[in-house]
Amino acid sequence: MKKSNAITLATIGILIVAVLLFSLFSTAQSVNTASTTEAPSQTNTDAPAPADTAAAKEENISMGDALFIGDSRTVGLMEYAQMADADFFANTGMSVFNIHKKPVSVPQVGKVTLTELLNHKKYDKIYIMLGINEIGYNADNTVEKYRELLAFIQEKQPNAILIIQANLHVTKERSDNDKTTNNPTIDRLNTALSKLADGKKIFYLDANPVFDDAGGNLSADKAGDAAHLRAKYYAEWGKWILTQTAAFVREG
């Protein structure tokens, strides 16, 4: 074979090898590129949504710095709402007219008056739900005593936010047949109490829409009696309070 032919054949062979190597390299690079672009998509799919994170924070808000003051509905919260970290100053007959008269057994603290409790421990959040036992008294006097109670608590706990909780409705049957304790009267009292809130240090929470039927009465299937929730709904109420409290904390 002539020397020139041998060189030509060798050159062709080198070109063929080069083409094959280039093809293999290009394929491998395409595979690697595809893998790189798909990975972030997979990571984003697995990441929790921002809304889920916010919900988790609302569920985990601390109640260790909270005090609940109230009557029998608040006793129900204490027993069934699963907020063991909070303190509860509550009994079935409590009202704005007798709140300072008798000591109350506060779990983890002892039997104390409201003054002793507020002097003994500092709170960041204080919830007040009073009024159902005052139905039948002069409404103006009730609101004035409520105003005095708020001022007293603020004097003792100047750094705390105060949350007035609306009085829950009674069932339609109770409302229709009770000339004293009925939902129109409860609504008038709640409206007056809501005006004591300033949206800065005193807030107002109304859980009635959570538990009312379509007619604006305490839903009969959620009522343990005509005026109190069944135990499992106190737990729902407690979760609702946590969510609403989280909103106050974010705004503050």
Coordinates of C-alpha atoms in Angstrom, one line a residue:
M1 CA 0.0 0.0 0.0
K2 CA 1.3 3.4 -0.9
K3 CA 2.3 5.6 1.9
S4 CA -0.2 8.3 0.9
N5 CA -3.1 5.8 1.1
A6 CA -2.0 4.6 4.5
I7 CA -2.0 8.2 5.8
T8 CA -5.5 8.8 4.3
L9 CA -6.9 5.7 6.0
A10 CA -5.3 6.6 9.3
T11 CA -6.8 10.1 9.1
I12 CA -10.2 8.7 8.4
G13 CA -9.9 6.4 11.4
I14 CA -9.0 9.2 13.7
L15 CA -11.9 11.3 12.5
I16 CA -14.3 8.4 13.1
V17 CA -13.0 7.8 16.7
A18 CA -13.3 11.6 17.3
V19 CA -16.9 11.7 16.1
L20 CA -17.8 8.7 18.4
L21 CA -16.1 10.2 21.4
F22 CA -17.9 13.6 20.8
S23 CA -21.3 11.8 20.5
L24 CA -20.8 9.9 23.8
F25 CA -19.7 13.1 25.6
S26 CA -22.7 15.0 24.4
T27 CA -25.1 12.3 25.5
A28 CA -23.6 12.1 29.0
Q29 CA -23.7 15.9 29.3
S30 CA -27.4 15.9 28.4
V31 CA -28.2 13.3 31.0
N32 CA -26.3 15.3 33.7
T33 CA -28.1 18.5 32.7
A34 CA -31.5 16.8 32.9
S35 CA -30.8 15.5 36.4
T36 CA -29.6 18.9 37.6
T37 CA -32.7 20.7 36.4
E38 CA -35.2 18.2 37.9
A39 CA -33.7 18.2 41.4
P40 CA -34.9 21.6 42.5
S41 CA -38.4 20.8 41.3
Q42 CA -38.5 17.7 43.6
T43 CA -37.2 19.7 46.5
N44 CA -39.9 22.4 46.1
T45 CA -42.6 19.7 45.9
D46 CA -41.5 18.3 49.3
A47 CA -41.2 21.7 51.1
P48 CA -44.1 22.7 53.4
A49 CA -46.3 25.6 52.1
P50 CA -46.0 28.9 54.0
A51 CA -49.6 28.6 55.1
D52 CA -48.8 25.3 56.8
T53 CA -46.0 26.9 58.7
A54 CA -48.2 29.8 59.9
A55 CA -50.9 27.3 61.0
A56 CA -48.3 25.4 63.0
K57 CA -47.1 28.6 64.7
E58 CA -50.7 29.4 65.7
E59 CA -51.3 25.9 67.1
N60 CA -48.1 26.1 69.1
I61 CA -48.5 29.6 70.7
S62 CA -47.8 29.5 74.4
M63 CA -50.5 29.8 77.0
G64 CA -48.0 29.7 79.9
D65 CA -48.3 33.5 80.2
A66 CA -52.2 33.5 80.0
L67 CA -54.9 34.0 82.7
F68 CA -58.6 33.2 82.1
I69 CA -61.1 34.9 84.3
G70 CA -64.8 33.9 84.2
D71 CA -67.8 32.0 85.2
S72 CA -69.0 28.4 84.4
R73 CA -68.2 28.6 80.7
T74 CA -64.6 29.4 81.7
V75 CA -64.6 26.5 84.1
G76 CA -65.5 24.4 81.1
L77 CA -62.5 25.8 79.2
M78 CA -60.3 24.9 82.2
E79 CA -61.5 21.4 82.3
Y80 CA -61.8 20.5 78.6
A81 CA -59.9 23.0 76.4
Q82 CA -56.5 21.3 76.8
M83 CA -54.7 24.5 77.8
A84 CA -53.0 23.2 80.9
D85 CA -50.3 25.8 80.8
A86 CA -52.8 28.7 81.4
D87 CA -54.1 29.8 84.8
F88 CA -57.8 29.9 85.4
F89 CA -59.5 32.1 88.0
A90 CA -63.1 30.9 87.5
N91 CA -66.2 29.5 89.3
T92 CA -69.8 28.9 88.3
G93 CA -71.2 31.9 90.1
M94 CA -68.6 34.5 89.3
S95 CA -69.8 38.0 88.2
V96 CA -68.4 41.5 88.0
F97 CA -70.3 42.2 91.3
N98 CA -68.7 39.5 93.4
I99 CA -65.3 38.8 91.7
H100 CA -63.3 40.4 94.5
K101 CA -65.3 38.9 97.4
K102 CA -64.2 35.3 97.6
P103 CA -60.9 33.4 97.0
V104 CA -60.9 30.9 94.2
S105 CA -58.9 27.7 93.9
V106 CA -56.5 28.2 91.0
P107 CA -54.7 25.0 89.8
Q108 CA -51.0 25.1 90.3
V109 CA -51.3 28.2 92.5
G110 CA -53.7 27.6 95.3
K111 CA -56.8 29.4 96.8
V112 CA -56.3 33.1 96.2
T113 CA -58.3 36.3 95.7
L114 CA -58.0 38.0 92.3
T115 CA -55.8 40.7 93.9
E116 CA -53.5 38.1 95.4
L117 CA -53.2 36.3 92.1
L118 CA -52.4 39.4 90.1
N119 CA -49.8 40.4 92.7
H120 CA -48.3 37.0 92.8
K121 CA -47.8 36.4 89.0
K122 CA -47.3 38.4 85.9
Y123 CA -49.3 37.6 82.7
D124 CA -49.0 38.7 79.1
K125 CA -52.5 37.8 78.1
I126 CA -55.6 38.0 80.3
Y127 CA -59.0 36.7 79.0
I128 CA -62.2 37.9 80.7
M129 CA -65.6 36.3 80.1
L130 CA -68.3 37.6 82.5
G131 CA -71.9 38.7 82.1
I132 CA -74.2 35.7 81.9
N133 CA -74.7 35.7 85.7
E134 CA -75.3 39.5 85.5
I135 CA -78.2 39.1 83.1
G136 CA -81.2 40.6 85.0
Y137 CA -79.1 43.3 86.8
N138 CA -79.2 46.8 85.5
A139 CA -77.2 46.7 82.3
D140 CA -75.6 50.0 82.7
N141 CA -74.4 49.1 86.2
T142 CA -73.0 45.8 84.8
V143 CA -71.0 47.6 82.1
E144 CA -69.7 50.1 84.6
K145 CA -68.5 47.4 87.0
Y146 CA -66.9 45.6 84.0
R147 CA -65.1 48.9 83.1
E148 CA -63.8 49.1 86.7
L149 CA -62.6 45.5 86.6
L150 CA -60.6 46.2 83.4
A151 CA -59.0 49.3 85.0
F152 CA -58.1 47.3 88.1
I153 CA -56.5 44.5 86.0
Q154 CA -54.6 47.0 83.9
E155 CA -53.3 48.7 87.1
K156 CA -52.0 45.3 88.4
Q157 CA -50.8 44.0 85.0
P158 CA -49.8 47.1 82.9
N159 CA -47.9 45.0 80.3
A160 CA -50.7 42.5 79.6
I161 CA -53.1 42.6 76.8
L162 CA -56.8 42.1 77.9
I163 CA -59.2 40.1 75.8
I164 CA -62.9 40.5 76.5
Q165 CA -64.7 37.3 75.4
A166 CA -68.3 37.7 74.3
N167 CA -70.8 35.8 76.4
L168 CA -72.0 32.7 74.5
H169 CA -75.6 32.4 73.4
V170 CA -78.1 30.0 74.8
T171 CA -80.1 27.5 72.7
K172 CA -83.2 28.7 70.9
E173 CA -85.5 26.8 73.2
R174 CA -84.0 28.5 76.3
S175 CA -84.0 31.9 74.6
D176 CA -87.6 31.7 73.5
N177 CA -88.8 30.6 76.9
D178 CA -86.7 32.7 79.3
K179 CA -87.7 36.3 79.8
T180 CA -84.3 37.1 81.5
T181 CA -81.6 35.0 79.9
N182 CA -82.2 35.1 76.2
N183 CA -80.1 35.9 73.2
P184 CA -81.4 39.4 72.4
T185 CA -80.4 40.4 75.9
I186 CA -77.1 38.6 75.7
D187 CA -76.4 40.4 72.3
R188 CA -77.1 43.8 73.8
L189 CA -74.7 43.1 76.7
N190 CA -72.0 41.8 74.3
T191 CA -72.4 44.9 72.1
A192 CA -71.9 47.2 75.1
L193 CA -68.9 45.2 76.3
S194 CA -67.3 45.2 72.8
K195 CA -67.2 49.0 73.1
L196 CA -64.8 48.8 76.0
A197 CA -62.1 47.4 73.7
D198 CA -59.6 49.8 72.1
G199 CA -57.9 47.5 69.7
K200 CA -54.5 48.3 71.3
K201 CA -54.4 46.9 74.8
I202 CA -57.9 45.7 75.1
F203 CA -59.4 43.3 72.5
Y204 CA -62.8 41.7 71.9
L205 CA -63.4 38.1 70.8
D206 CA -66.8 36.7 69.8
A207 CA -66.9 32.9 69.5
N208 CA -70.6 32.8 68.9
P209 CA -70.3 32.4 65.1
V210 CA -68.3 29.2 65.8
F211 CA -71.1 27.5 67.8
D212 CA -74.3 29.2 66.6
D213 CA -77.0 27.6 64.4
A214 CA -78.3 29.4 61.4
G215 CA -80.7 31.4 63.5
G216 CA -78.0 32.9 65.8
N217 CA -78.7 30.6 68.8
L218 CA -76.3 28.2 70.5
S219 CA -76.6 25.1 68.3
A220 CA -78.6 22.5 70.2
D221 CA -76.4 19.6 69.0
K222 CA -73.3 21.4 70.5
A223 CA -75.0 22.2 73.8
G224 CA -74.5 19.9 76.8
D225 CA -77.5 21.8 78.3
A226 CA -79.3 24.9 77.2
A227 CA -76.4 27.2 78.1
H228 CA -73.1 25.3 78.0
L229 CA -71.1 23.5 75.4
R230 CA -70.5 19.7 75.2
A231 CA -67.0 18.8 76.4
K232 CA -65.5 18.2 72.9
Y233 CA -66.6 21.7 71.8
Y234 CA -64.7 23.3 74.6
A235 CA -61.6 21.8 73.0
E236 CA -62.6 23.4 69.6
W237 CA -63.1 26.7 71.4
G238 CA -59.6 26.4 72.9
K239 CA -58.1 25.9 69.5
W240 CA -60.0 28.9 68.1
I241 CA -58.7 31.1 71.0
L242 CA -55.2 30.0 70.1
T243 CA -55.7 31.1 66.5
Q244 CA -57.2 34.4 67.4
T245 CA -54.4 35.1 70.0
A246 CA -51.8 34.4 67.3
A247 CA -53.3 37.2 65.3
F248 CA -53.0 39.6 68.2
V249 CA -49.3 38.6 68.7
R250 CA -48.5 39.1 65.1
E251 CA -50.1 42.5 65.1
G252 CA -48.4 43.5 68.3

